[in-house]
mmCIF file of C-alpha atoms and ligand atoms in Angstrom:
data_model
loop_
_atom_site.group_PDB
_atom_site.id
_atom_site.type_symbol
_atom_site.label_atom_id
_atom_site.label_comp_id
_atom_site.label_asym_id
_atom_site.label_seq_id
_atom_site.Cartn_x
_atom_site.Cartn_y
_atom_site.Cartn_z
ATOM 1 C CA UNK Q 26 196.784 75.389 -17.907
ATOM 2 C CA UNK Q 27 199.327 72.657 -16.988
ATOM 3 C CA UNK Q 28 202.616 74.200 -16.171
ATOM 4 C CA UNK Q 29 205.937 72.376 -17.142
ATOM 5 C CA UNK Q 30 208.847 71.345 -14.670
ATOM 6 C CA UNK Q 31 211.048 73.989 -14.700
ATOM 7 C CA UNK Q 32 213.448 71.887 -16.343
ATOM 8 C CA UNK Q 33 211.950 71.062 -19.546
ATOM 9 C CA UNK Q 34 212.540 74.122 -21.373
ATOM 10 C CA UNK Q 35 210.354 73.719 -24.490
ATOM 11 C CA UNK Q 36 207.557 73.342 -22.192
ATOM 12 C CA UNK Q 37 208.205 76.717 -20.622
ATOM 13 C CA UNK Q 38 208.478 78.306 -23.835
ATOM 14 C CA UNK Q 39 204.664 76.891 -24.495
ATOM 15 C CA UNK Q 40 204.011 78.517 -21.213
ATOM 16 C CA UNK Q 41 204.940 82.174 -22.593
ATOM 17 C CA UNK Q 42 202.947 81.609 -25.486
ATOM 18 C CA UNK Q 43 200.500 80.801 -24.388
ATOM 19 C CA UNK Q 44 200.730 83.556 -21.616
ATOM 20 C CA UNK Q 45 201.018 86.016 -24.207
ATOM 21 C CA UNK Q 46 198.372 84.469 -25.848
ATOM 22 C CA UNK Q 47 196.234 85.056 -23.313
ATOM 23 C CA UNK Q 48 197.762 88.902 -22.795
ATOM 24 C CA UNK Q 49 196.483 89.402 -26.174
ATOM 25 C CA UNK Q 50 193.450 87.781 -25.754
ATOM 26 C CA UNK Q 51 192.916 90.306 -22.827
ATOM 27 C CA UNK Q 52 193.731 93.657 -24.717
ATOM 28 C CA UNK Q 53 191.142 92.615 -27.518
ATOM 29 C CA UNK Q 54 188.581 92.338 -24.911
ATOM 30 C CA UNK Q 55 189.209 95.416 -23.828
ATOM 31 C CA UNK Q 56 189.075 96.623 -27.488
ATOM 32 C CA UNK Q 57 185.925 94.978 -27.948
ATOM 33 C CA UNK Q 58 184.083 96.666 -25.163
ATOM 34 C CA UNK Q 59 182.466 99.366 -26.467
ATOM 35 C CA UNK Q 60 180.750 100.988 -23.649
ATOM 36 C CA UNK Q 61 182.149 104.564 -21.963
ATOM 37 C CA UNK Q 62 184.717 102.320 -20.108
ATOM 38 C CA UNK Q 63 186.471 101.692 -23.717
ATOM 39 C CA UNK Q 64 189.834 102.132 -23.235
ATOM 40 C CA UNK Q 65 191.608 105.054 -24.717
ATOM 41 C CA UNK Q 66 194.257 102.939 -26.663
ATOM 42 C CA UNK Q 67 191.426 101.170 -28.242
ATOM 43 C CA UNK Q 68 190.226 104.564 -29.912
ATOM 44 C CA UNK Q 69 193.436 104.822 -30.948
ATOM 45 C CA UNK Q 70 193.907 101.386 -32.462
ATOM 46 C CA UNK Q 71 190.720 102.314 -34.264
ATOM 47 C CA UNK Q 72 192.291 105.456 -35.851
ATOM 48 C CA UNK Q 73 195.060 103.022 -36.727
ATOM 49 C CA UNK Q 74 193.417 100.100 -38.570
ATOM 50 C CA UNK Q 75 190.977 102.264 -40.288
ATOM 51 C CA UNK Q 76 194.036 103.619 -42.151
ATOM 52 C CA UNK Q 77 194.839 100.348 -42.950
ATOM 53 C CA UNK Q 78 192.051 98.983 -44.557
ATOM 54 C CA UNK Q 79 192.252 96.201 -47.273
ATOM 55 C CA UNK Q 80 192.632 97.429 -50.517
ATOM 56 C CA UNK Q 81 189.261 95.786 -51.647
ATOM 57 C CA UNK Q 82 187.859 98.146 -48.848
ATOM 58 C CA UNK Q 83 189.311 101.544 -50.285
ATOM 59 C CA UNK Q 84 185.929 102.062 -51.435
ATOM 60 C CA UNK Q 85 184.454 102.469 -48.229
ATOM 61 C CA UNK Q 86 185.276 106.094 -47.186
ATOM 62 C CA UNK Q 87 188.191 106.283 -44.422
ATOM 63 C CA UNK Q 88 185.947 109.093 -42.450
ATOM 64 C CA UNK Q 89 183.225 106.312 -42.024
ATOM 65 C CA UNK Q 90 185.737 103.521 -40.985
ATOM 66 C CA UNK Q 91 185.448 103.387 -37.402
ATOM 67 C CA UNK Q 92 185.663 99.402 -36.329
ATOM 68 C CA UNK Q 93 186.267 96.387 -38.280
ATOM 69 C CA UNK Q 94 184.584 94.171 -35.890
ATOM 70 C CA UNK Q 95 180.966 96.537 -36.215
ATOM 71 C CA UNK Q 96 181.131 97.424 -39.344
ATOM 72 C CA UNK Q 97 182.345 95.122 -43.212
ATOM 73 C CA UNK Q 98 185.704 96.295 -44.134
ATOM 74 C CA UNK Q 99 188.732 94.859 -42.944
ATOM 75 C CA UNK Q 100 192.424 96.267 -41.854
ATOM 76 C CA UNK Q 101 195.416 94.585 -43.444
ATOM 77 C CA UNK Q 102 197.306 92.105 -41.427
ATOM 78 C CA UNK Q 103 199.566 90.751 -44.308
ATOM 79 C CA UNK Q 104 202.415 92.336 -46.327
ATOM 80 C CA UNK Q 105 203.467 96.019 -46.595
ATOM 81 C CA UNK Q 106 201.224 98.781 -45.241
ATOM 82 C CA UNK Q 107 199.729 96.290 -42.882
ATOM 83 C CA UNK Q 108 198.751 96.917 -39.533
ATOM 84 C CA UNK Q 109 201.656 96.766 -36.390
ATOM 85 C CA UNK Q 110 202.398 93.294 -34.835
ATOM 86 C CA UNK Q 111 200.681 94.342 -31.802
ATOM 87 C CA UNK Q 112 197.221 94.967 -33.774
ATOM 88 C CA UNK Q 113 198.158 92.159 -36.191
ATOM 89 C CA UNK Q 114 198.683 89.849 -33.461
ATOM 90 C CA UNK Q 115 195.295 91.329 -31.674
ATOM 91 C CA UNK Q 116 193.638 90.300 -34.961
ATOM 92 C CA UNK Q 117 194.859 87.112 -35.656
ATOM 93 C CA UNK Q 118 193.323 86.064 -32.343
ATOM 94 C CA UNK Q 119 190.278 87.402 -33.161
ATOM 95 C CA UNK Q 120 190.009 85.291 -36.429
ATOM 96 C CA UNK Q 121 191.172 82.165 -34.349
ATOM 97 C CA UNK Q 122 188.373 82.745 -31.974
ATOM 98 C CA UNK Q 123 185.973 83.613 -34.955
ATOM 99 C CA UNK Q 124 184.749 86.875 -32.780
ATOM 100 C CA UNK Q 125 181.257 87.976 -34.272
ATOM 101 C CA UNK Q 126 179.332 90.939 -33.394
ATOM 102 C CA UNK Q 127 176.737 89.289 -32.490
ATOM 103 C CA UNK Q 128 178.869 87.293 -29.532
ATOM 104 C CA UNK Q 129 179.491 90.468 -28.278
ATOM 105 C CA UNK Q 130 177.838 92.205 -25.109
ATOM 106 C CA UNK Q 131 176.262 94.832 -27.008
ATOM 107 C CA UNK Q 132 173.955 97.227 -24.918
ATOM 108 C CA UNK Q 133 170.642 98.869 -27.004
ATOM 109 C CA UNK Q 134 172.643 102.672 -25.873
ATOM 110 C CA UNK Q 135 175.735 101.275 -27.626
ATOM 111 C CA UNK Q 136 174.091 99.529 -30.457
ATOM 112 C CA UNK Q 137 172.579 103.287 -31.323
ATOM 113 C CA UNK Q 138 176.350 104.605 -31.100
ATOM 114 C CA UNK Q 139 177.325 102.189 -33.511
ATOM 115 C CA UNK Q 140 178.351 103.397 -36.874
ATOM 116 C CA UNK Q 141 175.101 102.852 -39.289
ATOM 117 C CA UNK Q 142 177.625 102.784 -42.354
ATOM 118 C CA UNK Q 143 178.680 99.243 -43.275
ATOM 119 C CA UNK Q 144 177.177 98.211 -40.243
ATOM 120 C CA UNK Q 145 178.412 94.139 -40.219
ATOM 121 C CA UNK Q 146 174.721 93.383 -39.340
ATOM 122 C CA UNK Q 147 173.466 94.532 -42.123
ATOM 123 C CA UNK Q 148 172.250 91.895 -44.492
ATOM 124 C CA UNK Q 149 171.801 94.590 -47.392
ATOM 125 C CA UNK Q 150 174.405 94.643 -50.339
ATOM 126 C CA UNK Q 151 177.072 96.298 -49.400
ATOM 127 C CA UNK Q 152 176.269 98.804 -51.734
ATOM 128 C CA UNK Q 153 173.558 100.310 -49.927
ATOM 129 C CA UNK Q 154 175.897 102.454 -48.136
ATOM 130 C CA UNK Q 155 178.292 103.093 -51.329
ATOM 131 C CA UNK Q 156 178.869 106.782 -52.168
ATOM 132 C CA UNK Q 157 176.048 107.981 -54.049
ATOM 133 C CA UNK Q 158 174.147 111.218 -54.460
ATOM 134 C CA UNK Q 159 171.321 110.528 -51.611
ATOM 135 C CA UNK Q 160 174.229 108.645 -49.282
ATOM 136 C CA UNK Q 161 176.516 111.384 -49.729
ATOM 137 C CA UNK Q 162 173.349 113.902 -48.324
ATOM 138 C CA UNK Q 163 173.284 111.732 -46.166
ATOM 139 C CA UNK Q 164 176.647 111.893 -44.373
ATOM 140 C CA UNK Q 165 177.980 115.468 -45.438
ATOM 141 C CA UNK Q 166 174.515 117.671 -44.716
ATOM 142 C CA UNK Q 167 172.301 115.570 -42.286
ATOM 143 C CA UNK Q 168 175.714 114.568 -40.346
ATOM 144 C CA UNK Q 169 173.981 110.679 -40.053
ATOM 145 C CA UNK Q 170 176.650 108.797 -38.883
ATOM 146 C CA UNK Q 171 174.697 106.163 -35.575
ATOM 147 C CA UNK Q 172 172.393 103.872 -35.947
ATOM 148 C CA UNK Q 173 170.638 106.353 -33.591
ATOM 149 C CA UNK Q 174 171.248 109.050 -36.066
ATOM 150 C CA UNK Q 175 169.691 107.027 -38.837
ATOM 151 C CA UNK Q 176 166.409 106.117 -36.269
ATOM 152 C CA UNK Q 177 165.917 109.942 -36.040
ATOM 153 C CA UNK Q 178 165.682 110.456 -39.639
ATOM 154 C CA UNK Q 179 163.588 107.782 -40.525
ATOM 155 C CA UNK Q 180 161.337 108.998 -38.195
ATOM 156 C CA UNK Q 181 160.654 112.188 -39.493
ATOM 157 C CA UNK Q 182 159.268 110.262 -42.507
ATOM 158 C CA UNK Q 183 156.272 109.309 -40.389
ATOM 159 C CA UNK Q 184 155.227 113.064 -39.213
ATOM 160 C CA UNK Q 185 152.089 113.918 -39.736
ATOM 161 C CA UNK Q 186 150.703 115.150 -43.922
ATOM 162 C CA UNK Q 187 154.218 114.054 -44.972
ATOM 163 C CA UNK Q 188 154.460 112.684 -48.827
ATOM 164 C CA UNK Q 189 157.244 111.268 -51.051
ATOM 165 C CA UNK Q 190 156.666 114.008 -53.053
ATOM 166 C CA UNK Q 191 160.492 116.161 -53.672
ATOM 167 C CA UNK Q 192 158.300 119.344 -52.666
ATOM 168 C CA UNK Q 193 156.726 117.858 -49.939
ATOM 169 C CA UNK Q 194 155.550 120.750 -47.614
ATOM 170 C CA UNK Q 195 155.163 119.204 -44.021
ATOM 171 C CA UNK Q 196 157.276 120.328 -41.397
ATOM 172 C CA UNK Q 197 160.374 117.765 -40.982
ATOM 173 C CA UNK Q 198 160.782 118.146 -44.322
ATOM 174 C CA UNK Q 199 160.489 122.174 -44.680
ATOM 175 C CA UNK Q 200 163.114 121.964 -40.566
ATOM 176 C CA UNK Q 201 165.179 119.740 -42.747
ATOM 177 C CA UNK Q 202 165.773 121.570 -45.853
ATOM 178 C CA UNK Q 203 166.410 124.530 -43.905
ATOM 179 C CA UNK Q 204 168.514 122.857 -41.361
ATOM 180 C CA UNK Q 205 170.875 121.034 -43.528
ATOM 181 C CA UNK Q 206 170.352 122.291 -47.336
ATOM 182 C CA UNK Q 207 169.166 118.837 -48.177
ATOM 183 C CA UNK Q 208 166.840 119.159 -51.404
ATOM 184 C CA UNK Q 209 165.206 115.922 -51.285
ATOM 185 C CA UNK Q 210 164.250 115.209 -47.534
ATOM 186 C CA UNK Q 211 162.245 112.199 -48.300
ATOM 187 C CA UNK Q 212 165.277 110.088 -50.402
ATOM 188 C CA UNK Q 213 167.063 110.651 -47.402
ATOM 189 C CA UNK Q 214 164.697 109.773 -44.901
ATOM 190 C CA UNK Q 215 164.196 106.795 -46.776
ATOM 191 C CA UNK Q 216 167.223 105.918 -47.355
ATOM 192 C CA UNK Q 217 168.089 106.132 -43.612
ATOM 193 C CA UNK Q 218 164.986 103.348 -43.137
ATOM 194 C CA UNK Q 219 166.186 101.108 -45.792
ATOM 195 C CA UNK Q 220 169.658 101.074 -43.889
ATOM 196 C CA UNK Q 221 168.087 100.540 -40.479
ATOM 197 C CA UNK Q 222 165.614 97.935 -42.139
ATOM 198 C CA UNK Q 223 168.452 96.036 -43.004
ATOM 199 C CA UNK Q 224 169.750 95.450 -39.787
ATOM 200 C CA UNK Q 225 169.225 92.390 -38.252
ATOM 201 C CA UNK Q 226 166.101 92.946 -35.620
ATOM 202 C CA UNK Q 227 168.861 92.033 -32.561
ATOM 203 C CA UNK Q 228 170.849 95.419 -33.614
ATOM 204 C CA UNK Q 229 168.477 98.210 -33.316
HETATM 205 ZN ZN1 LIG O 7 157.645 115.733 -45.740
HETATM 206 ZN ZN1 LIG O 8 169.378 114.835 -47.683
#
């Protein structure tokens, strides 16, 4: 950074700009680190902008919104209900940087933590993950809510004498129904594959 003469007091005000520029460009790193060292504000800023998602993203259930940078809804920065000028600001650097998931240090522990819902590295429709009978199992009895959540389901699909049949008898399907009430063990374990399958092969 060049600093300005004292003197020339537009250039100092380009100096706090871009000082707080690069303040803000600090706090969303911290925001975007998602190992155990997160911050505790940034959980908090997560509560916040899940509230505030777009209104094209009302669709995508608020107890699913977690991050807007791991998963394809977006908080509002623009016109009433919109975030705070500390997130907006936070935000609007992002976008000017064009931050991607994939730029970001991602470990395989933390990619499993990440939210499987809406997951931005998906490359399914979004409407793989829209509320529907199976997807709704899927959240409210077998609690899947992590990539690594999802991996353990789709698993089960591969134990041993296990069919697509509704009534199938094998034994992650008999744990499961009795675990979680689920009547239809296989739609879900599919499902959860289907989800995982459509992650791009860096994410999981
Ligand atoms: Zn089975
Ligand atoms: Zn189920």
């Amino acid at each position: 950074m060049v600093y300005a003469p004292r003197d020339d007091g537009g250039r100092d005000l380009l100096d706090i700009v871009a000082r707080n520029e690069a303040i803000t460009v600090t706090w969303l790193k911290s925001y975007l680190s998602f190992g155990e060292d997160r911050p505790l504000w940034a959980l908090v800023a997560d509560e916040v902008m899940a509230k505030k998602a777009l209104a094209d993203d009302l669709s995508v259930d608020e107890a699913i919104r977690r991050n807007m940078y791991l998963q394809s809804w977006r908080a509002k920065v623009v016109g009433e209900g919109s975030l705070g000028n500390d997130l907006k600001r936070m935000v609007k650097i992002a976008d000017k940087l064009g931050v991607r998931q994939e730029a970001l240090a991602v470990s395989r522990d933390a990619q499993r933590q990440a939210i499987i819902w809406y997951h931005k590295q998906s490359t399914a429709n979004r409407q793989l993950f829209n509320a529907n009978r199976v997807n709704d199992c899927l959240k409210r009895k077998h609690k899947m809510m992590l990539v690594g959540d999802a991996e353990i389901l789709a698993r089960k699909a591969q134990t041993n004498r296990h069919t697509s049949r509704r009534d199938c008898k094998c034994i992650a399907c008999s744990d499961t129904r009795t675990a979680s009430g689920c009547a239809h063990p296989n739609q879900c374990f599919a499902k959860a594959r289907t989800m995982l399958m459509s992650l791009l092969p860096k994410c999981c």
